[in-house]
Amino acid sequence: MATERMEQDNEMEQDQGPETVFEDQISELPDAIILHILSFLPTLYAVRMSLLSKRWRRMWTMVPVLDFCDSRDICYFRGRDERNNGRRKFYKFVNECLKHPFADTAISKFKLSMEYYGGSSRMDCWLRFPVEKYVKELDLYVRSRRSLYYLPHFMLHLRSLTLLKLDGLALEIPVPTSLPSLKELYLLNIQMDDKVLNNLLLSCTSIEKLHVNYCDGLLSPKVSSLSLKSMEFITGGLHCYCRTIEVEAINLQSFVHSGAFYSKKCDMNLVHCRAIRNLSLVEMFLTDQWLEDLIPQLPFLESLELKDCCGLQHVKIWNQHLKNFVFTLRGRWDSLEATIDTPNLLSFSYSGNSMFKISVNAPNLSDVAIRVPDYLRKTYDEDWYASLIKFLSEFNGSKKIYIFSCNEKALIIPDEVKKMYSSPLPELEHVKVRTGGRPFRKAMLRKSLLWIAPRYCQ
């Protein structure tokens, strides 16, 4: 029996053919390529890769990026029956990594994400490393559990820094700072007051991109910069509310501000930002007069977005250079009136549940998108269809129209209403229509659409 089994095993080995040899092709790559690949990995994984071969043993110490994250890395250190031991091992791992001699390695990026339970000495010590290595990019995310972590002052004198991203900590700047090389600054969920922000920006003489999102303590911030090109300012929540926002940036090209519906009116001054090309206002309380005064003062404005803003009654948009306009409304706005006088407008997009009164003067208008996302409405009366016809008729001179309605009933115009009005789009040749689901009244819908745009409809 044993002899027969050995003979069968020999036959199986012969059938399998020659043994396959797997080559380590990654190790054959040049060091520069391997380091580039490792730079996209968290530091923990880069260290573990050093166990693959002798050549890789010290490779991780030459990687120009250090990335530590406790929520991700602790899972590796923590055993089945361990709780806090995983965090202690994470602290030890970071300490050991930062003690390694990186004398010949230029660290370009330092990223640290962790929970903070108080006692700033450990964090302060770790942050000495990117200062000593003159890093160019610093990304620090702190999830405060017991107390806020205050960024040490020496971090704001890192003259090599080109990108700084801070999230979840507090800033105090009692002394002047110096960040002359900083190009991009991201402040998210930061505790600071107006003076701190103003002083910080004064030291960023080369800044081009600024994001200030959900920061607590700002009441009347002032942003002044000659180099700033792009800015995003987002408020929200009961503690993130500004009374006024003043921006003085003569080279600013893109500005985004998002508020909250329950926030009070925020006075915003952009009169010194005449170079703006892209303007986006989201969930803000606006007045007709403020908007009417602002738009003509931006002679280079090409793209405008008004999304879910309240307080408007008579919207007037007049601008010679505007090319793209996105208008979104939440809720019912049947009493709203809008006048759009934009001779160079190329595209217009509207999303809302109301077909308000609108007047459009845009002889070069090419693309129009109209979306009616009201999936709760079940019935449509004569006033709705009359408003829809009048609304669509303002875009008869455009080249293409895309219409989306969540409910097909919104587009099936009754015969008695058709007798009262003319076709709103008699000259339009390109129309595309979509509904929220498979249409149940396909024949009726097609008949109505052929009346709306007799020349072409798909």
Coordinates of C-alpha atoms in Angstrom, one line a residue:
M1 CA 0.0 0.0 0.0
A2 CA 2.8 2.4 0.9
T3 CA 4.6 1.5 -2.3
E4 CA 1.6 2.3 -4.4
R5 CA 1.1 5.6 -2.6
M6 CA 4.7 6.6 -3.3
E7 CA 4.3 5.7 -7.0
Q8 CA 1.1 7.8 -7.2
D9 CA 2.9 10.8 -5.5
N10 CA 5.8 10.5 -8.0
E11 CA 3.3 10.5 -10.9
M12 CA 1.6 13.7 -9.6
E13 CA 4.9 15.5 -9.2
Q14 CA 5.7 14.6 -12.8
D15 CA 2.4 15.8 -14.0
Q16 CA 2.9 19.2 -12.3
G17 CA 5.9 19.9 -14.4
P18 CA 8.9 22.0 -13.4
E19 CA 8.8 24.0 -10.2
T20 CA 7.7 27.6 -10.6
V21 CA 10.2 30.2 -9.3
F22 CA 8.8 33.6 -8.1
E23 CA 11.1 36.5 -8.5
D24 CA 11.0 39.6 -6.3
Q25 CA 10.7 42.2 -9.0
I26 CA 10.0 45.1 -6.6
S27 CA 13.4 44.7 -5.0
E28 CA 15.0 45.2 -8.4
L29 CA 13.6 48.7 -8.8
P30 CA 15.9 51.7 -8.2
D31 CA 15.9 53.2 -4.7
A32 CA 14.3 56.4 -5.9
I33 CA 11.2 54.5 -7.2
I34 CA 11.0 52.4 -4.1
L35 CA 11.1 55.4 -1.9
H36 CA 8.5 57.1 -4.0
I37 CA 6.2 54.1 -3.5
L38 CA 6.8 54.0 0.3
S39 CA 6.1 57.7 0.6
F40 CA 2.4 56.9 -0.1
L41 CA 2.2 54.4 2.8
P42 CA 1.7 55.1 6.5
T43 CA 5.0 55.0 8.4
L44 CA 4.0 51.9 10.2
Y45 CA 3.6 50.0 7.0
A46 CA 6.8 51.4 5.6
V47 CA 8.6 50.1 8.7
R48 CA 7.0 46.6 8.3
M49 CA 8.2 46.5 4.7
S50 CA 11.8 46.8 6.0
L51 CA 11.5 43.2 7.2
L52 CA 11.2 41.8 3.6
S53 CA 14.9 41.9 2.9
K54 CA 18.3 43.2 4.0
R55 CA 18.2 45.8 1.3
W56 CA 15.0 47.2 2.7
R57 CA 16.1 47.1 6.3
R58 CA 17.0 50.8 6.5
M59 CA 14.9 51.9 3.5
W60 CA 12.1 53.4 5.7
T61 CA 14.5 55.8 7.3
M62 CA 15.1 57.4 3.9
V63 CA 11.3 57.9 3.1
P64 CA 10.7 61.7 2.9
V65 CA 7.2 61.4 4.4
L66 CA 6.2 60.5 8.0
D67 CA 2.6 59.6 8.6
F68 CA 1.3 58.6 12.1
C69 CA -2.4 57.9 12.9
D70 CA -3.4 56.4 16.2
S71 CA -6.9 55.3 15.1
R72 CA -5.3 53.3 12.2
D73 CA -2.0 52.2 13.8
I74 CA -3.3 51.1 17.2
C75 CA -5.2 48.2 15.6
Y76 CA -1.8 46.7 14.7
F77 CA -0.3 47.1 18.2
R78 CA -3.4 46.1 20.2
G79 CA -3.8 42.4 21.2
R80 CA -7.0 40.6 21.7
D81 CA -7.2 41.2 25.4
E82 CA -5.5 44.6 25.4
R83 CA -7.2 48.0 25.7
N84 CA -4.9 50.9 26.6
N85 CA -1.8 48.9 25.9
G86 CA -2.2 49.5 22.2
R87 CA -2.1 53.3 22.7
R88 CA 1.1 53.0 24.8
K89 CA 2.7 50.9 22.1
F90 CA 1.7 53.6 19.6
Y91 CA 3.4 56.3 21.6
K92 CA 6.5 54.2 21.9
F93 CA 6.5 53.5 18.2
V94 CA 6.3 57.2 17.4
N95 CA 9.1 57.9 19.9
E96 CA 11.4 55.3 18.4
C97 CA 10.7 56.5 14.9
L98 CA 11.6 60.1 15.7
K99 CA 14.8 59.0 17.5
H100 CA 16.2 57.4 14.4
P101 CA 19.0 59.3 12.7
F102 CA 17.4 61.0 9.6
A103 CA 20.6 63.0 9.0
D104 CA 20.8 62.3 5.3
T105 CA 17.0 62.3 4.7
A106 CA 15.1 65.5 3.8
I107 CA 11.6 65.1 5.4
S108 CA 9.2 66.9 3.1
K109 CA 5.9 66.0 4.9
F110 CA 4.9 65.2 8.5
K111 CA 1.4 64.0 9.3
L112 CA 0.1 63.2 12.8
S113 CA -3.5 62.3 13.7
M114 CA -4.3 61.3 17.2
E115 CA -6.6 61.7 20.3
Y116 CA -5.5 64.1 22.9
Y117 CA -6.2 63.5 26.6
G118 CA -4.1 66.3 28.1
G119 CA -0.5 66.8 28.9
S120 CA 1.1 68.6 26.0
S121 CA 4.7 67.7 26.6
R122 CA 4.6 64.5 24.5
M123 CA 3.0 66.3 21.5
D124 CA 5.3 69.3 21.9
C125 CA 8.3 67.0 21.8
W126 CA 7.1 65.2 18.7
L127 CA 6.5 68.5 16.9
R128 CA 10.1 69.5 17.5
F129 CA 11.0 67.0 14.8
P130 CA 9.4 68.6 11.8
V131 CA 10.9 71.9 12.9
E132 CA 14.4 70.5 13.1
K133 CA 13.9 68.8 9.7
Y134 CA 12.6 71.9 8.0
V135 CA 9.5 70.1 6.6
K136 CA 7.6 71.7 3.8
E137 CA 4.1 70.2 4.6
L138 CA 2.6 69.7 8.1
D139 CA -0.8 68.0 8.6
L140 CA -1.9 67.9 12.3
Y141 CA -5.3 66.5 13.3
V142 CA -6.0 66.4 17.1
R143 CA -9.2 64.9 18.5
S144 CA -9.5 66.5 21.9
R145 CA -11.1 64.3 24.6
R146 CA -10.5 66.2 27.9
S147 CA -8.8 69.5 27.0
L148 CA -7.8 71.4 24.0
Y149 CA -4.3 71.2 22.6
Y150 CA -2.6 74.5 22.0
L151 CA -0.2 74.6 19.1
P152 CA 3.3 75.5 20.4
H153 CA 4.5 78.9 19.3
F154 CA 7.7 77.5 17.7
M155 CA 5.6 75.8 15.0
L156 CA 4.6 79.2 13.6
H157 CA 8.3 80.1 12.9
L158 CA 8.9 77.3 10.5
R159 CA 10.2 79.3 7.5
S160 CA 10.4 76.3 5.2
L161 CA 6.7 75.4 5.5
T162 CA 4.7 75.7 2.3
L163 CA 1.5 73.8 3.4
L164 CA 0.0 73.8 6.9
K165 CA -3.2 71.9 7.8
L166 CA -4.5 72.2 11.4
D167 CA -7.6 70.4 12.6
G168 CA -9.2 70.2 16.1
L169 CA -6.8 72.3 18.2
A170 CA -6.5 75.8 19.6
L171 CA -4.4 78.8 18.5
E172 CA -2.9 81.6 20.6
I173 CA -0.5 84.0 19.1
P174 CA 0.9 86.4 21.7
V175 CA 4.1 87.0 19.7
P176 CA 4.8 87.7 16.0
T177 CA 5.0 84.7 13.8
S178 CA 7.0 84.0 10.6
L179 CA 5.7 81.8 7.8
P180 CA 7.2 83.5 4.7
S181 CA 7.1 80.4 2.5
L182 CA 3.5 79.2 3.3
K183 CA 1.4 78.9 0.2
E184 CA -1.6 76.9 1.6
L185 CA -3.3 77.2 5.0
Y186 CA -6.1 75.0 6.1
L187 CA -7.8 75.8 9.5
L188 CA -10.5 73.3 10.5
N189 CA -12.4 73.2 13.8
I190 CA -9.9 75.6 15.3
Q191 CA -10.5 77.5 18.6
M192 CA -9.2 81.1 18.0
D193 CA -10.4 84.7 17.9
D194 CA -10.3 87.4 15.3
K195 CA -6.9 88.8 16.4
V196 CA -5.2 85.4 16.2
L197 CA -6.4 84.9 12.6
N198 CA -5.4 88.4 11.6
N199 CA -2.0 88.1 13.1
L200 CA -1.4 84.7 11.6
L201 CA -2.2 85.9 8.1
L202 CA 0.1 88.9 8.4
S203 CA 3.0 86.5 8.7
C204 CA 2.0 84.5 5.6
T205 CA 3.3 86.9 3.0
S206 CA 3.2 84.3 0.2
I207 CA -0.1 82.6 0.9
E208 CA -2.3 81.7 -2.1
K209 CA -4.9 79.4 -0.7
L210 CA -6.8 79.7 2.6
H211 CA -9.6 77.5 4.1
V212 CA -11.2 78.6 7.4
N213 CA -13.9 76.0 8.2
Y214 CA -16.0 75.6 11.3
C215 CA -13.7 77.6 13.6
D216 CA -15.0 78.6 17.0
G217 CA -14.4 82.1 18.4
L218 CA -14.4 84.2 15.2
L219 CA -16.9 87.2 15.3
S220 CA -15.6 89.8 12.9
P221 CA -12.6 88.3 11.1
K222 CA -10.6 90.4 8.6
V223 CA -8.5 88.8 5.9
S224 CA -5.9 91.0 4.3
S225 CA -3.4 89.7 1.8
L226 CA -1.8 90.8 -1.4
S227 CA -0.9 87.2 -2.6
L228 CA -4.2 85.3 -1.7
K229 CA -5.8 83.8 -4.8
S230 CA -8.3 81.3 -3.4
M231 CA -10.4 81.4 -0.1
E232 CA -13.0 79.2 1.5
F233 CA -14.8 80.3 4.6
I234 CA -17.4 77.9 6.1
T235 CA -19.4 78.5 9.2
G236 CA -22.0 76.3 10.8
G237 CA -23.2 75.3 14.2
L238 CA -24.3 77.4 17.1
H239 CA -20.7 78.4 18.0
C240 CA -19.4 79.1 14.5
Y241 CA -21.1 82.4 13.7
C242 CA -19.6 85.6 12.4
R243 CA -21.3 89.0 12.5
T244 CA -19.1 90.5 9.8
I245 CA -16.4 89.2 7.4
E246 CA -14.1 91.6 5.6
V247 CA -11.8 90.4 2.9
E248 CA -9.1 92.7 1.3
A249 CA -7.3 90.7 -1.3
I250 CA -6.8 92.4 -4.6
N251 CA -5.6 89.2 -6.3
L252 CA -8.3 86.9 -5.0
Q253 CA -9.8 84.9 -7.9
S254 CA -12.0 82.3 -6.1
F255 CA -14.2 82.8 -3.0
V256 CA -16.5 80.3 -1.3
H257 CA -18.6 81.1 1.7
S258 CA -21.0 78.7 3.3
G259 CA -23.2 79.6 6.3
A260 CA -26.2 78.0 7.9
F261 CA -30.0 78.5 7.5
Y262 CA -30.4 79.3 11.2
S263 CA -27.6 81.8 11.3
K264 CA -28.4 85.5 11.4
K265 CA -27.4 87.8 8.6
C266 CA -23.6 88.2 8.2
D267 CA -22.3 91.4 6.7
M268 CA -19.6 90.5 4.2
N269 CA -17.4 93.0 2.5
L270 CA -15.8 92.0 -0.8
V271 CA -15.5 95.4 -2.4
H272 CA -11.7 95.1 -2.4
C273 CA -11.7 91.8 -4.3
R274 CA -12.4 93.0 -7.8
A275 CA -10.3 90.2 -9.4
I276 CA -12.7 87.4 -8.3
R277 CA -13.6 85.1 -11.1
N278 CA -15.4 82.3 -9.2
L279 CA -17.9 83.2 -6.5
S280 CA -19.9 80.7 -4.5
L281 CA -22.4 81.6 -1.7
V282 CA -24.0 78.7 0.1
E283 CA -26.8 78.7 2.7
M284 CA -26.4 82.4 3.5
F285 CA -28.8 85.1 4.5
L286 CA -28.7 87.6 1.6
T287 CA -30.5 90.8 0.8
D288 CA -31.5 91.8 -2.7
Q289 CA -29.7 95.1 -2.5
W290 CA -26.4 93.6 -1.2
L291 CA -26.3 91.1 -4.1
E292 CA -27.4 93.6 -6.7
D293 CA -24.6 96.0 -5.5
L294 CA -21.9 93.3 -5.3
I295 CA -22.1 91.6 -8.7
P296 CA -21.4 94.6 -10.9
Q297 CA -18.4 95.4 -8.7
L298 CA -16.7 92.2 -9.8
P299 CA -15.8 93.0 -13.5
F300 CA -13.9 89.7 -14.0
L301 CA -16.6 87.4 -12.6
E302 CA -17.1 84.3 -14.7
S303 CA -18.8 81.8 -12.5
L304 CA -21.5 82.4 -9.9
E305 CA -23.2 80.0 -7.6
L306 CA -26.1 80.9 -5.3
K307 CA -27.1 77.7 -3.4
D308 CA -29.9 77.5 -0.8
C309 CA -29.6 81.1 0.2
C310 CA -32.5 82.8 2.0
G311 CA -33.7 86.4 2.3
L312 CA -34.0 87.0 -1.4
Q313 CA -37.1 88.4 -3.0
H314 CA -36.1 90.3 -6.2
V315 CA -32.8 88.9 -7.5
K316 CA -31.0 91.0 -10.1
I317 CA -27.9 89.6 -11.7
W318 CA -26.1 92.0 -14.0
N319 CA -22.6 91.3 -15.2
Q320 CA -20.8 91.7 -18.6
H321 CA -18.4 88.8 -18.2
L322 CA -20.4 86.2 -16.3
K323 CA -20.3 82.8 -18.2
N324 CA -21.7 80.3 -15.7
F325 CA -24.6 80.7 -13.2
V326 CA -25.8 78.0 -10.8
F327 CA -28.9 78.8 -8.8
T328 CA -30.3 76.4 -6.2
L329 CA -33.3 76.9 -4.0
R330 CA -34.6 74.8 -1.1
G331 CA -38.3 74.8 -0.3
R332 CA -41.0 76.8 -2.1
W333 CA -40.2 80.2 -3.6
D334 CA -43.3 81.0 -5.7
S335 CA -43.2 84.7 -4.9
L336 CA -39.5 85.1 -6.0
E337 CA -38.6 87.2 -9.0
A338 CA -35.3 87.1 -10.8
T339 CA -33.8 89.2 -13.6
I340 CA -30.7 88.0 -15.3
D341 CA -28.9 90.4 -17.6
T342 CA -25.7 88.7 -18.7
P343 CA -24.8 89.1 -22.4
N344 CA -21.9 86.6 -22.3
L345 CA -23.6 83.9 -20.2
L346 CA -22.9 80.4 -21.6
S347 CA -24.5 78.0 -19.1
F348 CA -27.3 78.3 -16.6
S349 CA -28.4 75.7 -14.0
Y350 CA -31.4 75.9 -11.8
S351 CA -32.5 73.4 -9.1
G352 CA -35.6 74.0 -7.1
N353 CA -39.3 73.1 -6.5
S354 CA -40.7 76.4 -7.7
M355 CA -41.0 77.9 -11.2
F356 CA -40.8 81.6 -10.1
K357 CA -41.0 84.6 -12.3
I358 CA -37.8 85.1 -14.3
S359 CA -36.5 87.4 -17.0
V360 CA -33.4 86.3 -18.9
N361 CA -31.3 88.4 -21.3
A362 CA -28.5 86.1 -22.4
P363 CA -28.2 86.0 -26.2
N364 CA -25.1 83.6 -26.1
L365 CA -26.7 81.1 -23.7
S366 CA -25.8 77.6 -24.8
D367 CA -26.6 75.1 -22.1
V368 CA -29.5 75.1 -19.7
A369 CA -30.2 72.6 -16.9
I370 CA -33.5 72.7 -15.0
R371 CA -34.0 70.2 -12.1
V372 CA -37.3 69.8 -10.1
P373 CA -36.3 67.5 -7.2
D374 CA -39.7 67.7 -5.4
Y375 CA -40.4 64.0 -4.8
L376 CA -43.0 64.7 -2.1
R377 CA -45.4 66.7 -4.2
K378 CA -48.2 64.5 -5.7
T379 CA -50.5 66.9 -7.4
Y380 CA -49.9 69.9 -9.8
D381 CA -52.5 72.6 -10.5
E382 CA -53.0 75.1 -13.3
D383 CA -50.8 77.7 -11.6
W384 CA -47.9 75.2 -11.6
Y385 CA -48.1 74.5 -15.3
A386 CA -48.6 78.2 -16.2
S387 CA -45.4 79.0 -14.2
L388 CA -43.5 76.2 -15.8
I389 CA -44.4 77.4 -19.3
K390 CA -43.5 80.9 -18.6
F391 CA -40.2 79.8 -16.9
L392 CA -39.2 77.6 -19.9
S393 CA -40.1 80.3 -22.4
E394 CA -37.2 82.5 -21.2
F395 CA -34.7 80.0 -22.5
N396 CA -36.1 79.5 -26.0
G397 CA -33.0 81.2 -27.4
S398 CA -30.6 78.7 -25.9
K399 CA -29.0 75.8 -27.8
K400 CA -29.6 72.9 -25.4
I401 CA -31.8 72.3 -22.4
Y402 CA -31.7 69.4 -19.9
I403 CA -34.8 68.9 -17.8
F404 CA -35.1 66.6 -14.8
S405 CA -38.2 66.1 -12.8
C406 CA -38.6 63.7 -10.0
N407 CA -42.3 63.4 -10.7
E408 CA -43.4 62.9 -14.3
K409 CA -46.7 64.6 -13.6
A410 CA -44.9 67.9 -13.3
L411 CA -44.1 67.8 -17.1
I412 CA -47.5 66.4 -18.3
I413 CA -49.3 69.6 -19.2
P414 CA -53.1 69.2 -19.5
D415 CA -54.8 70.0 -22.8
E416 CA -56.8 72.8 -21.4
V417 CA -53.7 74.6 -20.3
K418 CA -52.0 74.1 -23.7
K419 CA -55.0 75.9 -25.3
M420 CA -54.2 79.0 -23.1
Y421 CA -50.5 79.3 -23.9
S422 CA -48.1 78.9 -26.8
S423 CA -45.3 76.4 -26.9
P424 CA -42.5 77.7 -24.6
L425 CA -39.6 76.3 -26.7
P426 CA -40.7 76.4 -30.3
E427 CA -37.2 77.1 -31.7
L428 CA -35.1 74.8 -29.5
E429 CA -33.7 71.8 -31.3
H430 CA -31.9 69.9 -28.5
V431 CA -33.9 68.9 -25.4
K432 CA -33.1 66.0 -23.1
V433 CA -35.6 65.0 -20.4
R434 CA -35.2 62.6 -17.5
T435 CA -37.6 61.6 -14.7
G436 CA -36.9 60.2 -11.2
G437 CA -38.1 56.7 -12.2
R438 CA -39.5 54.7 -15.0
P439 CA -42.4 56.8 -16.4
F440 CA -45.8 55.2 -16.1
R441 CA -47.5 57.6 -18.5
K442 CA -44.9 57.5 -21.2
A443 CA -47.3 58.3 -24.1
M444 CA -48.8 61.3 -22.2
L445 CA -45.3 62.5 -21.2
R446 CA -44.0 62.3 -24.8
K447 CA -47.1 64.1 -26.1
S448 CA -46.6 66.9 -23.6
L449 CA -42.8 67.2 -24.4
L450 CA -43.5 67.4 -28.1
W451 CA -45.8 70.3 -27.4
I452 CA -43.2 72.0 -25.2
A453 CA -40.4 71.6 -27.8
P454 CA -41.9 70.7 -31.2
R455 CA -38.7 70.7 -33.2
Y456 CA -36.7 68.1 -31.2
C457 CA -37.2 66.1 -28.0
Q458 CA -35.6 62.9 -26.7

